[in-house]
Every structure is written in structure tokens, then in C-alpha cells.
XYZ file of C-alpha atoms in Angstrom:
484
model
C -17.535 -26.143 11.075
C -18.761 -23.844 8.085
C -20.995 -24.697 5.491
C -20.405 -25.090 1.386
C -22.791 -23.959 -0.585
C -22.452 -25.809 -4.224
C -24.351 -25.870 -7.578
C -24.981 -28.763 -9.874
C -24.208 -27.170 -12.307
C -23.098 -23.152 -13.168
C -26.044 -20.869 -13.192
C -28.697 -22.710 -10.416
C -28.348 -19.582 -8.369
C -25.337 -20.423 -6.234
C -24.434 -16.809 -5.841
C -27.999 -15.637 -5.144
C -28.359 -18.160 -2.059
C -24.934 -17.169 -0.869
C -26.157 -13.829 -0.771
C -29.214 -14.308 0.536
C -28.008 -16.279 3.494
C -25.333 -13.386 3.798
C -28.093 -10.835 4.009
C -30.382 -12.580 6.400
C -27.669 -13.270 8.483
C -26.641 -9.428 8.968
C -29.745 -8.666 9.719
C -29.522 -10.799 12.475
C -26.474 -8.706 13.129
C -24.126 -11.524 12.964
C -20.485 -11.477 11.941
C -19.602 -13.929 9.222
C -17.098 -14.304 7.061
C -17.383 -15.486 3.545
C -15.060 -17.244 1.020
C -15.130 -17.930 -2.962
C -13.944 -20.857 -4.792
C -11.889 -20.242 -7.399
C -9.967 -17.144 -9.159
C -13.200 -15.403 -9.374
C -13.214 -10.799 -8.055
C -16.794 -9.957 -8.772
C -18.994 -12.359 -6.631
C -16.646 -11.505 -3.838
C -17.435 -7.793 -4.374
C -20.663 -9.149 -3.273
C -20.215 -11.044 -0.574
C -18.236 -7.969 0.614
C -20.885 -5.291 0.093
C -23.290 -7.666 2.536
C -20.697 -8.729 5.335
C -18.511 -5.700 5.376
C -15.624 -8.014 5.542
C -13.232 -9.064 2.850
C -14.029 -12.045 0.937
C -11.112 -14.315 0.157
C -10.660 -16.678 -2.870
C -9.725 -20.255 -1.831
C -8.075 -21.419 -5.159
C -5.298 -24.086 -5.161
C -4.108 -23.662 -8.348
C -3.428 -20.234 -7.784
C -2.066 -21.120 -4.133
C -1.789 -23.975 -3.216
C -3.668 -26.695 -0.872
C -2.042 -26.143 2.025
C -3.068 -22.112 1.281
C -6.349 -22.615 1.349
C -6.290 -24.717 4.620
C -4.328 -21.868 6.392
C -6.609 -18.833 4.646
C -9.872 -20.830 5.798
C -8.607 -21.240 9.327
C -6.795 -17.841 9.633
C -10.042 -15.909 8.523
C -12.972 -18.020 9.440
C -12.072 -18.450 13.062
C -11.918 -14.624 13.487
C -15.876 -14.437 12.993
C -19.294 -16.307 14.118
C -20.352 -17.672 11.040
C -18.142 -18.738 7.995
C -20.047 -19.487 4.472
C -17.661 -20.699 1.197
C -19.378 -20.079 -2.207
C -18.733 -22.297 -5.003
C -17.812 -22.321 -8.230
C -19.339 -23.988 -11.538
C -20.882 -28.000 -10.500
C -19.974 -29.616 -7.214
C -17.283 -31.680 -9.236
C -15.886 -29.471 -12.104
C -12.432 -28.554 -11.549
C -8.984 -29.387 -13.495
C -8.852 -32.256 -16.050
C -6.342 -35.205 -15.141
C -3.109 -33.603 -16.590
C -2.135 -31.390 -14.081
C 0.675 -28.506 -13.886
C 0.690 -28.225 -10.297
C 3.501 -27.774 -7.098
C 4.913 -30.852 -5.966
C 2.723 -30.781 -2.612
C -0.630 -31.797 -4.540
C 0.815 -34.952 -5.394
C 0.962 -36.350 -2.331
C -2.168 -39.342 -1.264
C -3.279 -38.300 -4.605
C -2.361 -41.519 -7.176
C -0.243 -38.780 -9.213
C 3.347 -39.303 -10.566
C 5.448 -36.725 -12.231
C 6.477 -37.645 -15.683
C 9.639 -36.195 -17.425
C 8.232 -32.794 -18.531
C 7.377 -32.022 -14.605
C 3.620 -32.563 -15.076
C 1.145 -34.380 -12.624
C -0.920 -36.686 -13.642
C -3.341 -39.657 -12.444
C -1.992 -42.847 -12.819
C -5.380 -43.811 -14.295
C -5.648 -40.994 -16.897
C -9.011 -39.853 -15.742
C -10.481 -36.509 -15.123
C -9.835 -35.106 -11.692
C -11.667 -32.938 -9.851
C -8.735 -30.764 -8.709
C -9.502 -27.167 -7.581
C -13.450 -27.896 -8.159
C -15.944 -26.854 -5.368
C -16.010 -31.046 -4.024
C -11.744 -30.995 -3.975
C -12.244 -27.491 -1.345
C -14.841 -29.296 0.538
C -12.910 -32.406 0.880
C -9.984 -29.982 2.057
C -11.719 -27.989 4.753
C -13.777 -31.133 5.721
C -16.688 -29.206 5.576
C -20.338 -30.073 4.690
C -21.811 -29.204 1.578
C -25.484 -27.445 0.539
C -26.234 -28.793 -2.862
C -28.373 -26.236 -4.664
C -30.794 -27.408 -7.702
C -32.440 -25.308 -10.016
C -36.035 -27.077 -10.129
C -37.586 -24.507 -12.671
C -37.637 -27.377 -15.573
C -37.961 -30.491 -12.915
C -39.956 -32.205 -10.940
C -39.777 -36.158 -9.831
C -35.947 -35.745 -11.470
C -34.686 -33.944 -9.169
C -34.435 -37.102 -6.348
C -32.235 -38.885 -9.162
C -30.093 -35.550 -9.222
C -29.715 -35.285 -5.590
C -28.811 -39.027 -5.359
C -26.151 -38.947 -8.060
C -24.539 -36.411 -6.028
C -24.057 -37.641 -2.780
C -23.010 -41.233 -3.724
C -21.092 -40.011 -6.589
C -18.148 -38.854 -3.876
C -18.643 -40.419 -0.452
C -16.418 -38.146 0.513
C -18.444 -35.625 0.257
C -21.123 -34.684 3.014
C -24.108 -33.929 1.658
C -26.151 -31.741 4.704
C -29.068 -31.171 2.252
C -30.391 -29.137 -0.947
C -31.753 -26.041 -1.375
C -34.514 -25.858 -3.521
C -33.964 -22.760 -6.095
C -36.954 -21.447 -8.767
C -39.661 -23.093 -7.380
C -42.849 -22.641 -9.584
C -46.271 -23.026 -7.416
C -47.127 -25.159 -4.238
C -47.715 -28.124 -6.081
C -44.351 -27.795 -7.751
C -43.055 -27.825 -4.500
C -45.223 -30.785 -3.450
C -43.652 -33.216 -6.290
C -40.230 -32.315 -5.478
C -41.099 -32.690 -1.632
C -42.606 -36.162 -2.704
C -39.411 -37.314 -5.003
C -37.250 -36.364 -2.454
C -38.893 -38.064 0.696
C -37.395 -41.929 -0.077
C -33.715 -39.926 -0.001
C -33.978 -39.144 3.637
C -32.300 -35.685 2.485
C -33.018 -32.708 4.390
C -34.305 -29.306 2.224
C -32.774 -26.574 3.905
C -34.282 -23.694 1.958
C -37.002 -23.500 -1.095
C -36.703 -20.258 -3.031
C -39.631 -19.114 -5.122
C -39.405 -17.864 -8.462
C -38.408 -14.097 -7.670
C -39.396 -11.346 -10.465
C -38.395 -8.882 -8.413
C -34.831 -10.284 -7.719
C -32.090 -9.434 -10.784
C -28.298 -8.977 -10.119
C -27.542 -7.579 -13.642
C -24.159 -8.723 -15.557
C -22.124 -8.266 -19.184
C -19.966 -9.863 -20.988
C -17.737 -11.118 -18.012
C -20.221 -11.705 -15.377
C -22.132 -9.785 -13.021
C -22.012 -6.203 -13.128
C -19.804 -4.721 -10.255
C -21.052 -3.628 -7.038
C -19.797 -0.309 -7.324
C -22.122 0.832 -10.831
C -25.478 -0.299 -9.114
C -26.581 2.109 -7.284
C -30.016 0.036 -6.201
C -27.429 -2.499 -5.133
C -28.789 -2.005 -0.968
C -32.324 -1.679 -1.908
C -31.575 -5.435 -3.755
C -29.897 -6.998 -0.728
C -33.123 -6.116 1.561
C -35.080 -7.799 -0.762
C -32.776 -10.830 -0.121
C -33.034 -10.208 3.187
C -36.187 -9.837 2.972
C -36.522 -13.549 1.259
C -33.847 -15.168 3.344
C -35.499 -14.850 6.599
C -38.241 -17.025 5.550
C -36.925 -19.602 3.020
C -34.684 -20.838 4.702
C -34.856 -23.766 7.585
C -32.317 -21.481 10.120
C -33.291 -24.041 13.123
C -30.543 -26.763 10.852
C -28.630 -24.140 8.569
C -27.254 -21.966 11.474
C -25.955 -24.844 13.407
C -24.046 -25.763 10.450
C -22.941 -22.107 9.762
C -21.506 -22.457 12.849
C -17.286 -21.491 13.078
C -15.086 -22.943 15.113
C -14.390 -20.971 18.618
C -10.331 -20.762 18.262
C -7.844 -18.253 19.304
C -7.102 -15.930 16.421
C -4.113 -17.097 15.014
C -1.386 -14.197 13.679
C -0.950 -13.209 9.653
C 1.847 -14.538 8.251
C 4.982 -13.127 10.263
C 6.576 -10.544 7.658
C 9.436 -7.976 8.396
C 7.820 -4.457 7.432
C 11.340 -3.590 5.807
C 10.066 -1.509 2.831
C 8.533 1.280 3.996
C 6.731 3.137 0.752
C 4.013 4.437 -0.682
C 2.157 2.494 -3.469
C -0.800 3.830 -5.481
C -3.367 1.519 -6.246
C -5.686 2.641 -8.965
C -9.435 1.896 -7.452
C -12.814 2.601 -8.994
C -15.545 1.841 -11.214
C -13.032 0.912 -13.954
C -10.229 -1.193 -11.719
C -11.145 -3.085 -9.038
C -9.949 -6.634 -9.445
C -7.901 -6.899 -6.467
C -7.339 -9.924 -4.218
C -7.552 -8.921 -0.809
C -4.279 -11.613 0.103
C -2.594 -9.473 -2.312
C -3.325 -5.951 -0.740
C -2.793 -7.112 2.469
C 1.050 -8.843 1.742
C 1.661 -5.072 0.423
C 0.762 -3.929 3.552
C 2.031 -6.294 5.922
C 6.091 -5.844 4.081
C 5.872 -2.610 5.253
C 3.747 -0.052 2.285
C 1.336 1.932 2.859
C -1.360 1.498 -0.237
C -2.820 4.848 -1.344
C -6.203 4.654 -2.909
C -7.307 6.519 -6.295
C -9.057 6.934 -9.012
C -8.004 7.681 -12.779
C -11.279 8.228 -13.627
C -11.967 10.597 -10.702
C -8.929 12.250 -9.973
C -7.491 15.194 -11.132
C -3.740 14.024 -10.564
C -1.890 10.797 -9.392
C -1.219 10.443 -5.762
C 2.275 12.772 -4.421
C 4.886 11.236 -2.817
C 4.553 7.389 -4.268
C 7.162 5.089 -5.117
C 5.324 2.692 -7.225
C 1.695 2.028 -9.057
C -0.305 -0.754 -8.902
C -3.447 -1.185 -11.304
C -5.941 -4.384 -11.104
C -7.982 -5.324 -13.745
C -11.551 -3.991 -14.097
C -13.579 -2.451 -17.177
C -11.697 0.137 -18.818
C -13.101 -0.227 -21.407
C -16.500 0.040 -20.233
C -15.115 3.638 -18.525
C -12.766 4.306 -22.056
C -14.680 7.795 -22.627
C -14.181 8.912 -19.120
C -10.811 7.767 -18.927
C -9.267 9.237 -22.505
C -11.271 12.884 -21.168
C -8.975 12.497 -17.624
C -5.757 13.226 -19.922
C -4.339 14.881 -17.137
C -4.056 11.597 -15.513
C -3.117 9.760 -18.497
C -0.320 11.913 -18.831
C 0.777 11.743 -15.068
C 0.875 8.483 -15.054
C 3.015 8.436 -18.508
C 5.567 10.705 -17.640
C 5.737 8.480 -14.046
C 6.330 5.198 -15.660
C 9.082 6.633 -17.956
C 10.744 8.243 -15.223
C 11.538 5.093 -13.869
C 8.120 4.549 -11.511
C 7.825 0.646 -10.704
C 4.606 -0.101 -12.329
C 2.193 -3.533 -12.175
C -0.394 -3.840 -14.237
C -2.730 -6.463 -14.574
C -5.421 -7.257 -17.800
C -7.673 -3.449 -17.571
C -4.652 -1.936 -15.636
C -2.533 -3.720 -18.805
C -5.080 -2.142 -21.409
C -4.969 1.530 -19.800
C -1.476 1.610 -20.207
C -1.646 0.682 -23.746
C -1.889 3.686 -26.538
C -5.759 3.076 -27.113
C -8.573 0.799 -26.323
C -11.142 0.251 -29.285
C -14.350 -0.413 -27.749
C -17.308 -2.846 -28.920
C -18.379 -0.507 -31.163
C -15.435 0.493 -33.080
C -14.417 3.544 -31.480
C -10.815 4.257 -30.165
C -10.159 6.072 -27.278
C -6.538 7.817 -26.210
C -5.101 5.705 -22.770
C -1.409 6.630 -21.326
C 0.270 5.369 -23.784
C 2.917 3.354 -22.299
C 2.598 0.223 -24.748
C 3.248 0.632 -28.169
C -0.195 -1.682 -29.008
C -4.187 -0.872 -28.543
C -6.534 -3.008 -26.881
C -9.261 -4.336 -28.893
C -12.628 -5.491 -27.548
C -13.991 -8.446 -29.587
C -16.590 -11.294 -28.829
C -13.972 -13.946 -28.281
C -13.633 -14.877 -24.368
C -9.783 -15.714 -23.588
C -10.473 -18.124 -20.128
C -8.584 -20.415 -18.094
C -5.761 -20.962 -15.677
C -2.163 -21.062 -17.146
C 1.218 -21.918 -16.536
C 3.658 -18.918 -17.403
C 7.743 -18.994 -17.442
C 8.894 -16.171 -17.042
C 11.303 -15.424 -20.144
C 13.592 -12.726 -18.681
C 14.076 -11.013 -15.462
C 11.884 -8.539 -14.543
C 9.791 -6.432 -11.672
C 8.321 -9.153 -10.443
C 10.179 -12.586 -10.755
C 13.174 -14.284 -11.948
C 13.574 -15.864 -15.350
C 12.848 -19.466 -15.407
C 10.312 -18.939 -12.770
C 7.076 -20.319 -13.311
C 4.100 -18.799 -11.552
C 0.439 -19.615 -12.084
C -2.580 -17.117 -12.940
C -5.651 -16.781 -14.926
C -6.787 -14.870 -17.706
C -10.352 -14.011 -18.042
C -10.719 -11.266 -21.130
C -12.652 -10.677 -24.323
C -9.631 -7.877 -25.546
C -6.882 -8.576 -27.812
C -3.748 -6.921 -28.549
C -2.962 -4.960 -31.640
C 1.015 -5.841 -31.436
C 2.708 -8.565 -29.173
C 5.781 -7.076 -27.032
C 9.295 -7.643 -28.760
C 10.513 -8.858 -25.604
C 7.585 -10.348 -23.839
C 7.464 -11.181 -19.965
C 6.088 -14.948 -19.915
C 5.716 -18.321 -22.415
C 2.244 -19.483 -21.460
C 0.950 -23.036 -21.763
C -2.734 -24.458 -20.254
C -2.572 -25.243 -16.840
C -4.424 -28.540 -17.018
C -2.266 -29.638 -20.703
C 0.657 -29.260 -22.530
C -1.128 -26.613 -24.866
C 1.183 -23.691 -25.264
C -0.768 -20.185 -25.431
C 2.200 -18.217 -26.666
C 4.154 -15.566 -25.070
C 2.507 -12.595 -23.753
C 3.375 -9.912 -20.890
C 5.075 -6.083 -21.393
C 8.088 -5.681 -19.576
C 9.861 -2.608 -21.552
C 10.552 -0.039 -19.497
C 11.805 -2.585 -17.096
C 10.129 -0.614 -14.768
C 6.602 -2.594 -15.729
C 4.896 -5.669 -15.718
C 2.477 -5.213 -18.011
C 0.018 -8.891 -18.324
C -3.170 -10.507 -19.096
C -2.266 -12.986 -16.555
C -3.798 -12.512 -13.015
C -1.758 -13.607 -9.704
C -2.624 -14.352 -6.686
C 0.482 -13.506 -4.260
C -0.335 -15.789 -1.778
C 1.861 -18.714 -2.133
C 4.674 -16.434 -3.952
C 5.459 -13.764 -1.471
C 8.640 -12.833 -3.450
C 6.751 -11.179 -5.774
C 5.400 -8.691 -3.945
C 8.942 -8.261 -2.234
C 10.635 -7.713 -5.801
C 7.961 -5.053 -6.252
C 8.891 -3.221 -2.920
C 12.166 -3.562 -3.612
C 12.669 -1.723 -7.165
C 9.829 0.905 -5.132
C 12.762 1.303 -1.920
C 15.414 2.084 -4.455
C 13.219 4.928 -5.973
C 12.329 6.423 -2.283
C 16.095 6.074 -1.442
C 17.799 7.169 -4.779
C 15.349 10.597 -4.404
C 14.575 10.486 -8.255
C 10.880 11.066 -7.502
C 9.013 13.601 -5.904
């Protein structure tokens, strides 16, 4: 047992329940352990900041279904209390025309036509990958929270559209988010009675309450410094609007024996620096963890910090982030930039992913117009701009290179509002939608072929060759000597 906590729709205030529950529940001094829906890093950061555990993404297109399953059971069991956040509506996920592994076909109505790709015999829109498809998965209940601040007798026919709209789908009750006055509360109360449908929390309209974001979501964890004084507040609010006598029941993990990671032979022992700050930290935990567990030994850092890349590495890994948030900072730490230069043409095996992708180009150009120097790697600048590039694709991989085969397809997600200034002559990946045929071009860095240089976020989960290739090419530098 664990608990789902879903949205009808993006923005009700799924992340500020999650939290809040989170808070009040280390308070109580309980261990839980939370997961996200989804490819999302920043909500996570959250989630971590509260628990002091790891949060880890359940996403099947990323993974796969069977993935999630064994991540939910692996982590959740290993705690007292497990809580999955959602993402976007109960039901949004993938459309009907689905690039996906063979597995997800299976009970599914799906046939594979002659270009490989799923899709429902009836040609309607699935709801693959949504918040309702993880549910069904983990067989888990499901909080349904509504944001009442423009509602009142509606919000019964909301409620009741929900749970009969998937029977498969257990509805344990609603949480009632932006609640106006006590008789606001009364008329909901009153429309909701007939439904027999518990309300498991009310939250008030809070003033005083105001997790800050940009222009891709919430503003880290790391560049709020008021970020603890916040979470007491939540506290604060979650140990009275909540109804804890049915929630914590539901909460509730399973009592199991912890069950092993993944059995991996620790056969490449190096040292990998993973660039770690204010300006790169989207990193999924499954990721650092399959580094660790072949054997490396990840060596935290900071470019905008530091005075010097770490001594004695083998490779460099840098996550997305906000560079160019940090693009002042980061052109004045030209020691750095020039370290990690020099490193990368000597031969250093090098991922980097979106920001870590934009640092390594020759200049990021900011919102306003103004360029600042980065390492200098690419032979392109990264341009901020107002257009959001979202969504999960499907990328072949064109050539071989640090991280996979050519011909192999893998499956990420961009999530960027930078563009570049010049595409790579030999580019890493043809991209396509991962829910239609659209193509979105070719795209990726892979010269040196010591790089991999893409918008395109992985999760390793489901792919654990790629973080062996990486190793690898890293062994062969610690063994050839060629770096100090």
C-alpha cells in the first residue's frame, strides 16, 4: 500500500500537498519515501529536501513498465510510508500512437504496424505514462486533488467524472485545495455529500505559502535560501488539514524484506566528476547510482565554485541545470572553463546533457542579449529565446559513439527554451516525437568522440549499457595513463 496523490488538471497544487504531507510527516519523525511521475528533476529536489531520501521518477517511457514496478517495490519497501506525486491530470499521458518497447503491448489492445510503432486498435487516445496508467501499475489508491478557488456545487460533478471515468482507478478521496471562507467550504461539503466520497484534507487559501519558479518551473531548492523556513510553514499547515486518522493508514508501505539493487559486477573501477551546483543539478538518482554500483566512484563539484576540476578523474559527467541563469559566474570561473577544455581535448570521456550541453558550447547568449565565454568545446552558442522545446522523443542513434551503438534507439526528453547557433556536422541522434511519426531533426555533438554532447535527457534505468560504454572509454583512460 502507498498512496497517489493526482491533480485534475496541472497547476491545482499537486506538488504543494505532496509536500505538505511530506513535511507533516517528518515532523512526526517518520521515514517515507517519495516518488514522481514522469521525467520531471525539480519537484523531486523537493521531495528530497523534506524526506532526506532520494526521490525517484517512475516514468515508463523513459523505462519501462516493468521498471517502474521493480523501482516502486525496491525503494518503497525500504521505508514506513511511501507517497507518489503526479504529473499534469489524473489521465493525461501519451496519445494513441505510441513508440514504445515491445513489453507495453502486451493486455493492452496494441498491434505493431510495419514502421515498429504501437498503436490502439481503436485509434483513440491512451493514457500511457499518465498519473492513472502508474496507479493502475502499482495498484495503488489515488488522492484526487481539486482546486475549488473558482467552484462550488461543480466540484461533485468533477469528482464524479473522475472516479467512474476509469473504474480502474481507486478513488480513496479528494483533497480540497484553495478553499475561500467557511461557507465555501460548506457548499463543497454539501455537493459532495450524495458522492459518499471521503475529503481527506481542505487547504485554505495560503498568502503566506509561495514556492517561486521561471521559465521551466519551480525555482531549485538549492537558490532559496528561506526554502526550511517554507517547509515549517507546510508543516505547520499539514498537521491540521489533513484527516491523518484515514490518510496514514493509506500511506501505509508494505512490511517486506529489502530486496537487493540490481546485481552489477563493480568491474570499472574510476573516478567520474559530476559537475553539481546551483547551475547543474538535473540528475536522476537511478542514474548516479548505476555509476556507482559498476564500480566508479562519483566525485562531486562545482564549476561555478571551484577553482579547478577534480585530480585524478577519468571521465566528466554534467546534468542539465541553469547555466544560463549562472552564465556571469560561470564565464568569470575561466580557470575552470579552461580545465575542463584542455580535458575534453585530451581525450577525457565527457557526457553532457541540455545545461551541461550549453556550457560546453563557445557562448551562451542570455535573455537579454548578452553573450557570455563557456569552455568552448562546441563550435555553436546557446541562445535563450521564449520558445519552450518539450516532449518525449524517440532518437536513433546515427553513428557510434560514447554512449550507444548506431542504430540504437533510446528514449529521452527535452525540456529547453535555448537554441543552437550551428547544428553538429556529424550529429549523434535523428529524433522523431515519441507519441507520432513527427521527425524533430537530428541533434546531439559527438566530435571529439570523446563526448556526447545532447538536448536529449536519459534515464539509464532500462539501458544499463550506456552507462557501461561510458565506464568503459573512462577504464581505457585510467589504464592507458594518458591522464593525470
Amino acid at each position: 500500500m502507498a498512496l497517489v496523490i493526482a491533480g485534475e488538471r496541472s497547476g491545482v497544487g499537486k506538488t504543494t500537498v505532496t509536500l505538505t504531507l511530506l513535511a507533516s510527516l517528518r515532523r512526526r519523525d517518520r521515514l517515507v519515501q517519495s516518488f514522481k511521475v514522469g521525467p520531471d528533476y525539480i519537484d523531486p529536489m523537493f521531495h528530497r529536501h523534506v524526506t532526506g531520501r532520494a526521490c525517484r521518477n517512475l516514468d515508463p517511457v523513459l523505462t519501462s513498465e516493468a521498471y517502474v514496478q521493480q523501482c516502486f517495490a525496491r525503494h518503497s519497501q525500504l521505508s514506513e510510508y511511501a507517497l507518489v506525486e503526479g504529473v499534469m491530470g489524473l489521465f493525461d499521458g501519451v496519445s494513441s500512437l505510441v513508440i514504445s518497447h515491445s513489453s507495453f503491448a502486451k493486455d493492452k489492445g496494441q498491434r505493431t504496424n510495419d514502421k515498429g510503432l504501437m498503436t490502439n486498435d481503436k485509434g483513440q487516445i491512451t493514457d500511457f505514462a499518465s498519473t492513472a496508467h502508474i496507479a493502475r501499475l502499482l495498484d495503488l489508491p489515488v488522492v484526487l486533488v481539486i482546486d475549488c478557488s473558482r467552484l462550488s456545487g461543480s466540484v461533485a460533478a468533477i469528482a464524479h467524472g473522475y472516479r467512474s471515468f476509469d473504474p480502474r482507478i481507486k478513488i480513496a478521496g479528494v483533497i480540497l485545495n484553495r478553499v475561500g471562507s467557511d461557507r465555501h467550504l460548506s457548499l463543497l461539503k454539501d455537493s459532495l455529500e450524495p458522492l459518499q466520497l471521503p475529503i481527506l484534507g481542505v487547504l485554505r487559501r495560503q498568502d503566506n505559502i509561495t514556492i517561486p519558479d521561471r521559465h521551466l518551473g519551480l525555482v531549485p531548492t538549492a537558490e532559496l535560501p528561506e526554502l526550511n523556513a517554507l517547509i515549517d510553514r507546510l508543516a505547520d499547515l499539514g498537521d491540521t488539514c489533513f484527516d491523518w486518522q484515514r490518510l496514514l493508514p493509506l500511506l501505509k508501505s508494505e512490511s517486506l524484506s529489502p530486496s537487493a539493487s540490481p546485481s552489477l559486477s563493480p568491474s570499472f573501477p574510476v573516478r567520474i566528476a559530476v559537475a553539481r551546483d546551483r547551475a547543474f543539478n538535473f540528475y536522476y538518482q537511478d542514474n548516479l547510482d548505476l555509476l556507482q554500483q559498476l564500480g566508479a566512484e562519483l566525485v562531486f563539484w562545482s564549476p561555478l565554485e571551484d577553482a579547478d576540476i577534480p585530480k585524478d578523474i577519468q571521465g566528466m559527467y554534467f546534468g542539465g541545470g541553469f547555466p544560463e541563469v549562472f552564465a556571469q559566474q560561470l564565464a568569470e570561473n575561466s580557470n575552470v572553463r579552461d580545465a575542463v577544455k584542455t580535458a575534453i581535448l585530451k581525450g577525457m570521456p565527457t557526457v553532457a546533457e541540455c545545461g551541461g550541453l550549453m556550457y560546453l558550447c563557445e557562448q551562451i547568449i542570455d535573455f537579454e542579449g548578452k553573450s557570455w565565454s563557456m569552455a568552448g568545446v562546441l563550435p555553436t552558442s546557446a541562445v535563450m529565446g521564449g520558445r519552450l522545446t518539450l516532449g518525449y522523443r524517440r532518437a536513433v542513434a546515427l553513428q557510434d559513439n560514447l554512449l550507444v551503438k548506431a542504430n540504437t534507439t533510446v528514449y529521452g526528453h527535452e525540456f529547453h527554451r535555448s537554441h543552437l547557433t550551428l547544428t553538429p556536422t556529424q550529429p549523434l541522434f535523428e529524433t522523431s516525437r515519441y507519441d507520432c511519426e513527427e521527425n524533430m531533426g537530428r541533434e546531439g555533438w559527438g566530435l571529439p568522440a570523446n563526448i556526447h554532447a545532447s538536448y536529449v535527457h536519459l534515464h539509464w534505468g532500462e539501458s544499463r549499457e550506456i552507462p557501461q560504454q561510458f565506464l568503459k572509454q573512462c577504464l581505457k583512460v585510467a589504464s592507458s595513463a594518458t591522464w593525470i
